[in-house]
Short mmCIF file of C-alpha atoms (C1' of nucleotides) in Angstrom, two decimals:
data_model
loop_
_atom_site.label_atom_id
_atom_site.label_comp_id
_atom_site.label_asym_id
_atom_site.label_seq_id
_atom_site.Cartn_x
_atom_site.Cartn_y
_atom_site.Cartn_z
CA UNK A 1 88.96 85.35 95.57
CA UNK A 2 86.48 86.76 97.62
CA UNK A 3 86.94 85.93 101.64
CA UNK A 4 83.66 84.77 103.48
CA UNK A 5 84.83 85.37 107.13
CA UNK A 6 82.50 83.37 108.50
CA UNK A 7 83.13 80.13 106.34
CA UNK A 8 87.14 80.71 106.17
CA UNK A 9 88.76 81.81 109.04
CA UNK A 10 90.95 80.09 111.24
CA UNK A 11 92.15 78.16 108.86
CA UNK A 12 95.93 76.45 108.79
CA UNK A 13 98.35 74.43 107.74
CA UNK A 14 100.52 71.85 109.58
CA UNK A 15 103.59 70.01 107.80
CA UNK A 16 104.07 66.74 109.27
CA UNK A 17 106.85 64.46 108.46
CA UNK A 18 107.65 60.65 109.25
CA UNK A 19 111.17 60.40 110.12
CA UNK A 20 112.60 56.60 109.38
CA UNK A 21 115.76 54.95 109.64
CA UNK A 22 116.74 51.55 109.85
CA UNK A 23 119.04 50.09 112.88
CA UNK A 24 119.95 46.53 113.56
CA UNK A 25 116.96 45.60 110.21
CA UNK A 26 114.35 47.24 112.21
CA UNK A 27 112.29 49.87 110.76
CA UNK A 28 111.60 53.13 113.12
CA UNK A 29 110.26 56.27 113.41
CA UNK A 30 110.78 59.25 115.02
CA UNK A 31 108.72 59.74 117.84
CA UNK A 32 108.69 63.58 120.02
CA UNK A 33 106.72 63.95 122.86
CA UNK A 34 104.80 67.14 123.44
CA UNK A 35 105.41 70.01 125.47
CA UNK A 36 101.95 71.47 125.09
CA UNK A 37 98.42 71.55 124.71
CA UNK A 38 96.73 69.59 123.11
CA UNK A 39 97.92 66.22 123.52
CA UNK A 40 100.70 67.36 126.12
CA UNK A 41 102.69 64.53 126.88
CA UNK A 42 101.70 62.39 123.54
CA UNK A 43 104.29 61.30 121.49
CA UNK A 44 103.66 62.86 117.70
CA UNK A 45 105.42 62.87 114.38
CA UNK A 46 107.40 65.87 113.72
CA UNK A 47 105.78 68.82 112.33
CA UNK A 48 103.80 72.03 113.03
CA UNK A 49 102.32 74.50 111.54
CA UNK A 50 103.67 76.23 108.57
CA UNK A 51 104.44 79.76 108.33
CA UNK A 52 103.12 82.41 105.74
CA UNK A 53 106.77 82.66 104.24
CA UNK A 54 107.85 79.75 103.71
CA UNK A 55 107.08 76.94 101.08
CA UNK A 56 105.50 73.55 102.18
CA UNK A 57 108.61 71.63 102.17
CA UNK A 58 110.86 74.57 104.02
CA UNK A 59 107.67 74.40 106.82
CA UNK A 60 108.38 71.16 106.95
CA UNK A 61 112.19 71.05 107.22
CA UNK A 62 112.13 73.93 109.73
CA UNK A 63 109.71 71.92 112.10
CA UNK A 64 112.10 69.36 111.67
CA UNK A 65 115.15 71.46 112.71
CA UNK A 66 113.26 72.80 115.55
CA UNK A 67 112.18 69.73 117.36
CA UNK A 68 114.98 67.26 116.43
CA UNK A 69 117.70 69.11 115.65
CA UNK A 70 118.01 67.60 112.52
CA UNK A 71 119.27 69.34 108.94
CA UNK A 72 119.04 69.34 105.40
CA UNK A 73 117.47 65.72 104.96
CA UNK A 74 115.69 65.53 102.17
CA UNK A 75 111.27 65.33 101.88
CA UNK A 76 108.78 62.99 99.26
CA UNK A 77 105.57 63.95 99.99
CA UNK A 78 102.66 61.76 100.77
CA UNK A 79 99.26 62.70 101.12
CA UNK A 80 96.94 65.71 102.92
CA UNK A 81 94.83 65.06 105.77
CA UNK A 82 91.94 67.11 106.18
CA UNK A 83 89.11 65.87 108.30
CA UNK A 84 86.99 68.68 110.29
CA UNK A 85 88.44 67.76 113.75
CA UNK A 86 91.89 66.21 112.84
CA UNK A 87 93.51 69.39 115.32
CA UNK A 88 91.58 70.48 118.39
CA UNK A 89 92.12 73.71 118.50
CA UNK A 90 91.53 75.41 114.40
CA UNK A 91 90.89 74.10 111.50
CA UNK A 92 94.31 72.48 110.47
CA UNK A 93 94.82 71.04 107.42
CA UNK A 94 97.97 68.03 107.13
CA UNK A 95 100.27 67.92 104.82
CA UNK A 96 102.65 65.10 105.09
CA UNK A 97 105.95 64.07 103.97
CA UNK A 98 108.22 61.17 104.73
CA UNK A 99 112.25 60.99 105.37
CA UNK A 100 114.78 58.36 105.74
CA UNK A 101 118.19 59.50 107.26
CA UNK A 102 120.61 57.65 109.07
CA UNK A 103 120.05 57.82 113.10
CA UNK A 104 123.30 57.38 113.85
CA UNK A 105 124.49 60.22 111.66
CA UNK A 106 121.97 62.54 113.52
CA UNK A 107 121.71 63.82 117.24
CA UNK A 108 118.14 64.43 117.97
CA UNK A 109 117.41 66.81 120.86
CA UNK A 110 115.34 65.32 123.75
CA UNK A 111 114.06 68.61 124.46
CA UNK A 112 113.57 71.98 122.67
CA UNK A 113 111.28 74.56 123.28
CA UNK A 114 108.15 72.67 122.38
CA UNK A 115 109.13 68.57 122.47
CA UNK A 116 110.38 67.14 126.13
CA UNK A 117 111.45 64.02 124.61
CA UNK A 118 111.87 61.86 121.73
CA UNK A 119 113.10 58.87 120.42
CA UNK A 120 113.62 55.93 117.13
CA UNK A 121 110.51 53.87 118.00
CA UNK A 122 110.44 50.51 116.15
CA UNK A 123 107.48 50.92 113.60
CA UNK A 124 106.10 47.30 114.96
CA UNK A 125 105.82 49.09 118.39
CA UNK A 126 103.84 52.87 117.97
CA UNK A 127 102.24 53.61 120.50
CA UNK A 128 98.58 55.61 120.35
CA UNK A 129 100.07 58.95 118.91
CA UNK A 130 98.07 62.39 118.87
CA UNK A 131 95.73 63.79 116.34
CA UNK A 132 95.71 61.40 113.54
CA UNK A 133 99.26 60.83 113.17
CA UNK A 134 98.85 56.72 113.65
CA UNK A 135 96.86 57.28 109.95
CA UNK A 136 99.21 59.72 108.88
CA UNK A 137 102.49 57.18 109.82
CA UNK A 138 100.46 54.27 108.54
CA UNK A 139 100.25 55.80 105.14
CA UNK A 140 103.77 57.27 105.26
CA UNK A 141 105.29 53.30 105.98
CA UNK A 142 103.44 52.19 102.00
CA UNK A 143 104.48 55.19 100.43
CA UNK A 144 108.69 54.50 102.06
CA UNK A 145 107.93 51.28 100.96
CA UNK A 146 107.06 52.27 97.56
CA UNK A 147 109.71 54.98 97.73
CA UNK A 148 112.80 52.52 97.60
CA UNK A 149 112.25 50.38 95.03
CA UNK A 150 112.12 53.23 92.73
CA UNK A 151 113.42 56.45 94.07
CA UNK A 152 117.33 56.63 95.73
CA UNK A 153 115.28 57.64 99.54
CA UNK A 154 118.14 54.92 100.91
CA UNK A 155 120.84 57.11 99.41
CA UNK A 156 120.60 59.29 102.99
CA UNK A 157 121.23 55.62 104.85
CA UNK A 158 124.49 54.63 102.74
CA UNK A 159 126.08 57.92 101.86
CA UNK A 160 129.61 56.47 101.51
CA UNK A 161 128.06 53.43 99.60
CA UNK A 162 126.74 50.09 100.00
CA UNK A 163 127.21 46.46 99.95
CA UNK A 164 124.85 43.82 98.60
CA UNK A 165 124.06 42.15 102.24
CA UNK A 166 123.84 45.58 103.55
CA UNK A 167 121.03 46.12 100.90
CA UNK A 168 119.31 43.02 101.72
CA UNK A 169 118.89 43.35 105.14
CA UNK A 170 117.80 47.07 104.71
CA UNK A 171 115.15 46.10 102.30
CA UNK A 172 113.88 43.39 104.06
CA UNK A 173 113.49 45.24 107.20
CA UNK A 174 111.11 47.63 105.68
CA UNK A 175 109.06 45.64 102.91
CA UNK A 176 108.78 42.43 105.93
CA UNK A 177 109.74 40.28 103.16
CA UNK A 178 112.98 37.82 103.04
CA UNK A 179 114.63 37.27 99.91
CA UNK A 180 117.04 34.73 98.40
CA UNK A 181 120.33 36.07 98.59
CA UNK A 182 121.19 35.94 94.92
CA UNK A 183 117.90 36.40 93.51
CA UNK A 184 118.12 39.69 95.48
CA UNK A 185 121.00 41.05 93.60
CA UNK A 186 119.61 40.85 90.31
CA UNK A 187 116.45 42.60 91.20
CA UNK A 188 118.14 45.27 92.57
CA UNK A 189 120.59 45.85 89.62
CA UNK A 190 118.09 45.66 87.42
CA UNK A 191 116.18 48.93 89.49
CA UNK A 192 119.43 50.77 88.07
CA UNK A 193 119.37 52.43 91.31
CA UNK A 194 122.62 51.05 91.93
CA UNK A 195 126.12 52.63 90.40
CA UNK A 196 129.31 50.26 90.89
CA UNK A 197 132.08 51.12 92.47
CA UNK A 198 135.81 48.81 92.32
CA UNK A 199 135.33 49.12 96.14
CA UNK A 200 135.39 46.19 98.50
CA UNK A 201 134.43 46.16 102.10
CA UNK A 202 135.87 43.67 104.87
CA UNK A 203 132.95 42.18 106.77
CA UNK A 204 133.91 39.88 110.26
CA UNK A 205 136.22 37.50 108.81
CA UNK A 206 133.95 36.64 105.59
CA UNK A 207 134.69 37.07 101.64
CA UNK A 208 135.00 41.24 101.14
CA UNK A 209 131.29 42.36 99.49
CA UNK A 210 131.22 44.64 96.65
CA UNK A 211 130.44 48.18 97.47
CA UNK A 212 127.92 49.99 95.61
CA UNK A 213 126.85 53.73 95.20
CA UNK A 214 123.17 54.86 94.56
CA UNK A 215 122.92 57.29 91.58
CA UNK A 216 122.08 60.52 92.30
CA UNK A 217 119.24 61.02 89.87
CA UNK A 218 116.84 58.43 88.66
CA UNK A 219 114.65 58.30 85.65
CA UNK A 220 111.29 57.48 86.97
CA UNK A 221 110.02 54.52 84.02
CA UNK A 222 106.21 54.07 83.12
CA UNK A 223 104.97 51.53 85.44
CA UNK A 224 101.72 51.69 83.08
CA UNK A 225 100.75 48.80 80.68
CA UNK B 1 98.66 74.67 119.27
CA UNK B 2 99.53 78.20 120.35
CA UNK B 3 98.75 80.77 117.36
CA UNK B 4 101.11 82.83 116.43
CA UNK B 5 99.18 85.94 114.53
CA UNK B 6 101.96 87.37 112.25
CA UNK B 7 103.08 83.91 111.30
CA UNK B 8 99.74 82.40 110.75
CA UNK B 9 97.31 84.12 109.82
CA UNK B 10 95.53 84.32 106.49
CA UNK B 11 95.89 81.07 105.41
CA UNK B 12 93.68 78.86 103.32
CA UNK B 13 93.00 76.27 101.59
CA UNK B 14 92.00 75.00 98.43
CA UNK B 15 90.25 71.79 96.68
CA UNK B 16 91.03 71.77 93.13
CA UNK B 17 89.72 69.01 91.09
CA UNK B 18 91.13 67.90 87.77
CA UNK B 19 87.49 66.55 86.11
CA UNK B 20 88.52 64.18 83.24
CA UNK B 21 86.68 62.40 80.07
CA UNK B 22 87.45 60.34 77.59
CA UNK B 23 85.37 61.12 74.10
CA UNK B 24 85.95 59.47 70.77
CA UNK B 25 89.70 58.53 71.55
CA UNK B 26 90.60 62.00 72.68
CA UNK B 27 91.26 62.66 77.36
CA UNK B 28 89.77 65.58 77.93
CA UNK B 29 89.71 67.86 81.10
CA UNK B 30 87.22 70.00 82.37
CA UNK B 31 87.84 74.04 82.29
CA UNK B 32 86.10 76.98 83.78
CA UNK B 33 86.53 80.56 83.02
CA UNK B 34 86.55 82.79 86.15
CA UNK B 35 83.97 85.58 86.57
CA UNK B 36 86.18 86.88 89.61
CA UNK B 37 89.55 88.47 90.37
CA UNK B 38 92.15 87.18 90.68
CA UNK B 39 92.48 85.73 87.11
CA UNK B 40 89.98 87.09 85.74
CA UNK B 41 88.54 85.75 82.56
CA UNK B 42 91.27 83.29 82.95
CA UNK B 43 90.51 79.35 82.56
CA UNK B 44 91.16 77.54 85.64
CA UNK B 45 90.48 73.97 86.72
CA UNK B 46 87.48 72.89 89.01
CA UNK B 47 87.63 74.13 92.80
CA UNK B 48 87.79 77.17 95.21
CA UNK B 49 88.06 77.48 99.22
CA UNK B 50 87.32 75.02 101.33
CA UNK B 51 84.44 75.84 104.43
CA UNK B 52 85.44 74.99 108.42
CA UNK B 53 82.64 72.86 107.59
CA UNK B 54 83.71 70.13 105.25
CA UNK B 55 85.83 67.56 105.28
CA UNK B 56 88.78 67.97 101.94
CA UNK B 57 86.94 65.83 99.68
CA UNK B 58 83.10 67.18 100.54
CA UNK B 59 84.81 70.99 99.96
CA UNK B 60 86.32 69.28 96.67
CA UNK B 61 82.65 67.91 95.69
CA UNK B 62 81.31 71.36 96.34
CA UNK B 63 82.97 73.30 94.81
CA UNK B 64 82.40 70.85 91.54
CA UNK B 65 78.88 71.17 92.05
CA UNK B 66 78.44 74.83 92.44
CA UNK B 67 80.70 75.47 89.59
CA UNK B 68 79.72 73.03 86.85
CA UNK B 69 76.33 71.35 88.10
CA UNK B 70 78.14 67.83 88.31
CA UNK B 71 77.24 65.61 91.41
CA UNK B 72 78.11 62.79 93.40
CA UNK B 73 81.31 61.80 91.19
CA UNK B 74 84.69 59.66 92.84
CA UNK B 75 87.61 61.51 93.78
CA UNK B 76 91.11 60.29 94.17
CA UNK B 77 93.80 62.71 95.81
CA UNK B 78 96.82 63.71 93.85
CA UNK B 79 99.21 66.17 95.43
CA UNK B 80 99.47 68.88 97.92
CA UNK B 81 101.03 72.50 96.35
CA UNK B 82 101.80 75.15 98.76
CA UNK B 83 104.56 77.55 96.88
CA UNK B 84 104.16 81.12 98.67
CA UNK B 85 102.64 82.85 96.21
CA UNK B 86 101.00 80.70 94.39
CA UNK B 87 97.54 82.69 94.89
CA UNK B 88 97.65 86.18 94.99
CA UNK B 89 95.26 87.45 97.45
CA UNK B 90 96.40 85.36 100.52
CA UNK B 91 98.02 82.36 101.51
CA UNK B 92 96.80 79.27 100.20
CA UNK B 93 97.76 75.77 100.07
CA UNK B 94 95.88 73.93 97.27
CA UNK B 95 94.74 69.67 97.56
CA UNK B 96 94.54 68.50 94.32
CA UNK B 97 91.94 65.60 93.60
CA UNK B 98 91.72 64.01 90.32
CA UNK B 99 88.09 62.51 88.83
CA UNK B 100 86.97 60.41 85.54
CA UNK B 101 83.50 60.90 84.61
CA UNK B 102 81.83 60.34 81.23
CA UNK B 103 80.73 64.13 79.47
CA UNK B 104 77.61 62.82 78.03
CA UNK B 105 75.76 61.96 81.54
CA UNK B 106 76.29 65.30 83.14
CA UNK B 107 75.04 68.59 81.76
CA UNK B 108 77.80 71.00 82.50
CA UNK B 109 76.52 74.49 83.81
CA UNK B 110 78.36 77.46 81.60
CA UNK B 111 77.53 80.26 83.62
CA UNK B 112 77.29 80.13 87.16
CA UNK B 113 77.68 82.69 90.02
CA UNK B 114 81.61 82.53 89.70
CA UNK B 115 82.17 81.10 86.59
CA UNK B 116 81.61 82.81 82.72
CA UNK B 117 81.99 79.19 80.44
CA UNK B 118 83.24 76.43 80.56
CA UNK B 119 84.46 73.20 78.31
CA UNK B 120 86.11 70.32 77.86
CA UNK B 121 89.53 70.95 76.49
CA UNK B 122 91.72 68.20 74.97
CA UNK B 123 94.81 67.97 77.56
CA UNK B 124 97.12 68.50 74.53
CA UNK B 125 95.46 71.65 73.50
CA UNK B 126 95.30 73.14 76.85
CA UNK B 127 96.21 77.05 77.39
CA UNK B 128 97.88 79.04 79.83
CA UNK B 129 95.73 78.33 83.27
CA UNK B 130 95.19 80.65 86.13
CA UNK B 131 97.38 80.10 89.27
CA UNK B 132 99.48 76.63 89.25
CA UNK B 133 96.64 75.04 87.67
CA UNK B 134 99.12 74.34 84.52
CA UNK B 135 101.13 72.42 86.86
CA UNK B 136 98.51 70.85 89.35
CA UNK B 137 97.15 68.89 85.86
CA UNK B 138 100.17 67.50 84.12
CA UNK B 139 100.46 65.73 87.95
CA UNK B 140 96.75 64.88 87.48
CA UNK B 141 97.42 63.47 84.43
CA UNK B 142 100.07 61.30 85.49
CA UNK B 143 97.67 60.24 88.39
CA UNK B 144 95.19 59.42 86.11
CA UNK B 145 97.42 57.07 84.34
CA UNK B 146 98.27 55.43 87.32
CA UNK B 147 95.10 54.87 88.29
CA UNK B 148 93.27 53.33 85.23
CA UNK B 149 95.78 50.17 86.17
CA UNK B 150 95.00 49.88 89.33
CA UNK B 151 91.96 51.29 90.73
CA UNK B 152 88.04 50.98 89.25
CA UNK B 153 88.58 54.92 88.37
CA UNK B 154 86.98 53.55 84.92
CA UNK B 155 84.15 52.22 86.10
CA UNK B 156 82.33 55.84 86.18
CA UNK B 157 82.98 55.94 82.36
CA UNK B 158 81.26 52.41 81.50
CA UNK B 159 78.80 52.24 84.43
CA UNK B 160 76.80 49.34 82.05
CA UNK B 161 79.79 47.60 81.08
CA UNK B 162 81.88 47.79 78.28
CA UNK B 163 83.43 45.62 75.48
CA UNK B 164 86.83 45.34 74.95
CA UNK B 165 86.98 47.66 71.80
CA UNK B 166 85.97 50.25 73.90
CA UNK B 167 87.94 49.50 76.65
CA UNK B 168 91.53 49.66 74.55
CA UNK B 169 90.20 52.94 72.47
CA UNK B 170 90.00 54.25 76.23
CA UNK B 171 93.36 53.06 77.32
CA UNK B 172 95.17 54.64 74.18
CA UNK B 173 93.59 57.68 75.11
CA UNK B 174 94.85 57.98 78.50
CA UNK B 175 97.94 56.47 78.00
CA UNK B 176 98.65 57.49 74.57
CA UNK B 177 100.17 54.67 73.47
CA UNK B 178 98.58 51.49 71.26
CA UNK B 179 98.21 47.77 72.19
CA UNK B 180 98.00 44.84 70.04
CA UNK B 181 94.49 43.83 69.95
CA UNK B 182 95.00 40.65 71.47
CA UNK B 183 97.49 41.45 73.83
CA UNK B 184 95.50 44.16 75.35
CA UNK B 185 93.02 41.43 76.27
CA UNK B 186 95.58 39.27 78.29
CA UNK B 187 96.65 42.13 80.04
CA UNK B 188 93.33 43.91 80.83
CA UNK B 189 92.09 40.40 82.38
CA UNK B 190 95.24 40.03 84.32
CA UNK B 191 94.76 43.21 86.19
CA UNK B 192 91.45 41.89 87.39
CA UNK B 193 89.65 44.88 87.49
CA UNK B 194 86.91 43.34 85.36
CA UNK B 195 84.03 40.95 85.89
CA UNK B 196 82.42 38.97 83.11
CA UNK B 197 78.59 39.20 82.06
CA UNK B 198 76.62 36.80 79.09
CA UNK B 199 75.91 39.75 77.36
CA UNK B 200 77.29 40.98 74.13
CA UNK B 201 77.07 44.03 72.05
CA UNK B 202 76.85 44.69 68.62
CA UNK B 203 78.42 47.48 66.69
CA UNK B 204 77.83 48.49 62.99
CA UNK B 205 77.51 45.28 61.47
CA UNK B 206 80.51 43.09 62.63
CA UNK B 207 81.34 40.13 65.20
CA UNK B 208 79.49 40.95 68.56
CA UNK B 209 82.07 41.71 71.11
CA UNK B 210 81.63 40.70 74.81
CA UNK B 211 80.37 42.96 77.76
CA UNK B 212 82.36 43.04 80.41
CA UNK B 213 82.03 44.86 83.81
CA UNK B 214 84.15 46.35 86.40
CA UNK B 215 84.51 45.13 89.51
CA UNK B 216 82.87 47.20 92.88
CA UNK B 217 86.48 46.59 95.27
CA UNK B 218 89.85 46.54 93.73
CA UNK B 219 91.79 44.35 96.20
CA UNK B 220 95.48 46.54 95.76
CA UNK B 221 98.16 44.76 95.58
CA UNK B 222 102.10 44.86 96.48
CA UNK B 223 103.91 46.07 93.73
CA UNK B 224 106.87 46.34 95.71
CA UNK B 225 109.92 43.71 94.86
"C1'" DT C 1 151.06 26.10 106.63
"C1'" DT C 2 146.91 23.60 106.00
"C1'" DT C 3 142.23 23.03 107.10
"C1'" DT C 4 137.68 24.64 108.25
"C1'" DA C 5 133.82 27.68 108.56
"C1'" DT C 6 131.29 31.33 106.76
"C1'" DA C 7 129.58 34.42 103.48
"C1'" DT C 8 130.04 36.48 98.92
"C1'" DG C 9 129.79 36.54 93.69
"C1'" DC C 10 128.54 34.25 89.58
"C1'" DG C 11 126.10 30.99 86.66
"C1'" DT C 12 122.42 28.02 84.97
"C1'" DA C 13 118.25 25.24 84.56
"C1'" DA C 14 113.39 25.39 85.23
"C1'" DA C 15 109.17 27.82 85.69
"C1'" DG C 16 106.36 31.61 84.65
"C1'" DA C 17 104.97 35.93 82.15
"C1'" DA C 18 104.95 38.92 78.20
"C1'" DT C 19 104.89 39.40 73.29
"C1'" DA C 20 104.08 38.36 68.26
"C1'" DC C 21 101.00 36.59 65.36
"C1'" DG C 22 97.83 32.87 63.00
"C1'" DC C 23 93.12 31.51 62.41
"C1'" DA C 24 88.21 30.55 62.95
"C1'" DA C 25 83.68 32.58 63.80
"C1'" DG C 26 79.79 36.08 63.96
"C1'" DA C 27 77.34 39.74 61.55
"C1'" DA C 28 76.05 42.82 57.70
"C1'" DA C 29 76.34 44.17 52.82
"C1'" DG C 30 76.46 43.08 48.04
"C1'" DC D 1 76.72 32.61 48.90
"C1'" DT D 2 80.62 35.37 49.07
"C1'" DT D 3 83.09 39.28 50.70
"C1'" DT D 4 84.46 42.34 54.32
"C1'" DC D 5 85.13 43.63 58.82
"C1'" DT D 6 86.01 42.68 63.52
"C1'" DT D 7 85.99 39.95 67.56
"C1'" DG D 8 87.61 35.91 70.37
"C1'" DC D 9 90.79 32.27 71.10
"C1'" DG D 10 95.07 29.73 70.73
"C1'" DT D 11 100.10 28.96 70.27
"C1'" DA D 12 104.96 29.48 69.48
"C1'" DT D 13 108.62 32.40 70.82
"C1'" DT D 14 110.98 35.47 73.67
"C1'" DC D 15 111.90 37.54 77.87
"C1'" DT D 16 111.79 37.63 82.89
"C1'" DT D 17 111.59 35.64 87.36
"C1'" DT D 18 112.64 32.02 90.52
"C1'" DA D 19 115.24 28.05 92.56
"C1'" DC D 20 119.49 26.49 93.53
"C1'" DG D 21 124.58 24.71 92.57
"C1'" DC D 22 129.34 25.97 92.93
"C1'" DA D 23 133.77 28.31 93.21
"C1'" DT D 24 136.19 31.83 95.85
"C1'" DA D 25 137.89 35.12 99.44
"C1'" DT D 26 138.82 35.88 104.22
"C1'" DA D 27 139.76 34.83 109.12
"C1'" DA D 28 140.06 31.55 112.63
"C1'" DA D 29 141.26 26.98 114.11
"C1'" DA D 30 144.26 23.03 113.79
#
DNA sequence: TTTTATATGCGTAAAGAATACGCAAGAAAG
DNA sequence: CTTTCTTGCGTATTCTTTACGCATATAAAA
C-alpha cells in the first residue's frame, strides 16, 4: 500500500477501556484523572495509545496496568471512534473495550506516572470527561448491558460463585430494572449461564441461598428469527 | 499526548467495507482484485487508508467510491481488528463497516486506478482474501444477520417497497434458514420495521401480493431481560 | 424450647407469544 | 368454467412469560 505522506501521517491509535464494577447495586466506572496535556486535570477512561508491538487488546490491557494497577481482567470490545478532532493533538483513532472486575478484589493506584488520581464513580454521577469519552462510556454502559445476559462478563464479579439474591441485585443495578424475585430465577437459568453447585451460603440470619457458578464458556445462540 | 517516536510511529488506519446483495435467493459480497502490492492480484474486500481529513465512515465511503463507483450507500460498523501484522507494509488497525445495497442500481467499476476486477461473489463460494479480510467478513456476515432484525439495513434493497414473497426469499438468503409462509408474516410485522401502502403487485399470473414499505426510524428496543 | 420475623426455593394458574396448519380468494391458463 | 398457483387471513395448539401462593430454613426474640 502505497503511503501518501501528506494524507497519512500522524496517524494513531488509542485503546480505551470502561472499567465497571458493581458495589452496594450501584453501577461505576473507573474514573483517572490526568497528569498531562491535553485535558490535564480531567478525569478520563483508561487507555492510551497503543504501541507498534502489541495487539489491540494487549494495548489495551497494558494501559490498564499502567494507570490502575490492575491485571489480567479480561476485554469485549465495543466500538471505534474516529471523528477528525476526537484527540487534540494527532489524528487518534478509538478503539474501545469494556471490563467488569470486582473493585474490591483490585487496588487501583491514585497516581502513576501519567494519572494523579482516580476513583469508582457511580455511572449516574460522570462528570464532563475529556475527549469524547462521555460517548465512548455511554456506549460501553448498552453494550455491559447487553454483555450479561448473554456472555459470563459477571464471572470476574463472583469468582468463588454466586447466589440467586446476589444475582438479582447485580442485574438490577446495571439494566435499572427490578424484577420479581422468583420470576428472576427462571430467566436466569434458562440463560444457561449458570452451573449449580450443592453449595449453600449463610446470609444475616435468613434461609442459606443456593450458590451458583457461571460456566466458563458459553455457546452464543442465534438471536435471529 | 506526548509522542513517543519508536513506539508510535507508522501507524494507520483502515476502513474496510463488507458491500453486500441479495440476488435471486443467493447473499452476495462485493470483491475487488488489487492492482497494488501488497497482495497483489489478490481479492480483497472494499476499503484502503483513511485521510487526516475524514471522519471513519466518510474514509469508508471513499474508499467505496473510488474503488467500485458506488455512492452515497448506509454503513453500519462491525468490528475493530488490530493483530500486529495483519498488513505487511506498516502498522495498521482496520474499522470494519458492513453495507446492503441492491447490485442492479449501481454499475460497479472493474478497473480502476487500484483495482484490476471486481464481482460479486456468493459468501459460500468465497476464496482465500488478502490480509484478514477472510476473517473481517464471516464477522460481517454475522452483523448483517443481526441487523436485518433490527435495523432498516433492508430498506436500501426495496427502496419502492416490497411484498412479502420477496421479503422471506430475502430473509432465507441472509439467514439461511426457511420460514413457514405464514409465520414469516406474523413475525416480520411484529418487528415493526415495515409500514403498509394500498398498493399491490402482481407476479406471473397468481394472487397479487401486498406492498409493503420500510419504515425511515427504527425505534431500538431493549432486548435485555 | 417455642415463637416470630425474614428471606429463600419451589410450584402453579393465568396471560401472552410462537408455531402448525386449514381455507378462501385473486389472477392467469386451458 | 375449471384448474393451478399463490397470497392473505384465521384458529387451534403448544410453548413461554408473568403474577403470585406457600412451605421451609435460619437467627433472634420470647
Amino acid at each position: 500500500m502505497e503511503v501518501n505522506n501528506k494524507l497519512y501521517k500522524n496517524q494513531g491509535i488509542h485503546v480505551i477501556t470502561s472499567i465497571f464494577t458493581v458495589e452496594q447495586g450501584v453501577t461505576k466506572v473507573l474514573l483517572i484523572k490526568r497528569k498531562n496535556q491535553p485535558y490535564l486535570g480531567k478525569w478520563v477512561l483508561t487507555g492510551g495509545a497503543l504501541y507498534n508491538n502489541e495487539d489491540l487488546e494487549d494495548g489495551a490491557l497494558r494501559e490498564i496496568k499502567e494507570k490502575t494497577g490492575i491485571e489480567k481482567i479480561e476485554l469485549i470490545q465495543s466500538k471505534a471512534y474516529g471523528k477528525i478532532n476526537r484527540s487534540p493533538a494527532m489524528r487518534m483513532v478509538a478503539i474501545s473495550y469494556i471490563a467488569l472486575i470486582d473493585s474490591q478484589r483490585v487496588n487501583v493506584l491514585r497516581d502513576t506516572r501519567n494519572t494523579s488520581d482516580a476513583f469508582w464513580c457511580p455511572i449516574d454521577e460522570v462528570p464532563a470527561l475529556g475527549f469524547d469519552h462521555n460517548e465512548i462510556l455511554e456506549d460501553a454502559i448498552k453494550e455491559l448491558q447487553k454483555q450479561i445476559v448473554k456472555s459470563n462478563i459477571l464471572k470476574s464479579l463472583f469468582p468463588n460463585g454466586v447466589t440467586m439474591p446476589e444475582l438479582q441485585k447485580t442485574y438490577e443495578a446495571i439494566l435499572g430494572k427490578k424484577f420479581d424475585r422468583r420470576n428472576f430465577r427462571k430467566k436466569i437459568l434458562n440463560l444457561n449461564l449458570l452451573d449449580d453447585t450443592n453449595m449453600t451460603n449463610k446470609f444475616e440470619g435468613n434461609k442459606p441461598a443456593k450458590v451458583y457458578k457461571f460456566k466458563k464458556k458459553i455457546e452464543d445462540k442465534d438471536i435471529f428469527l
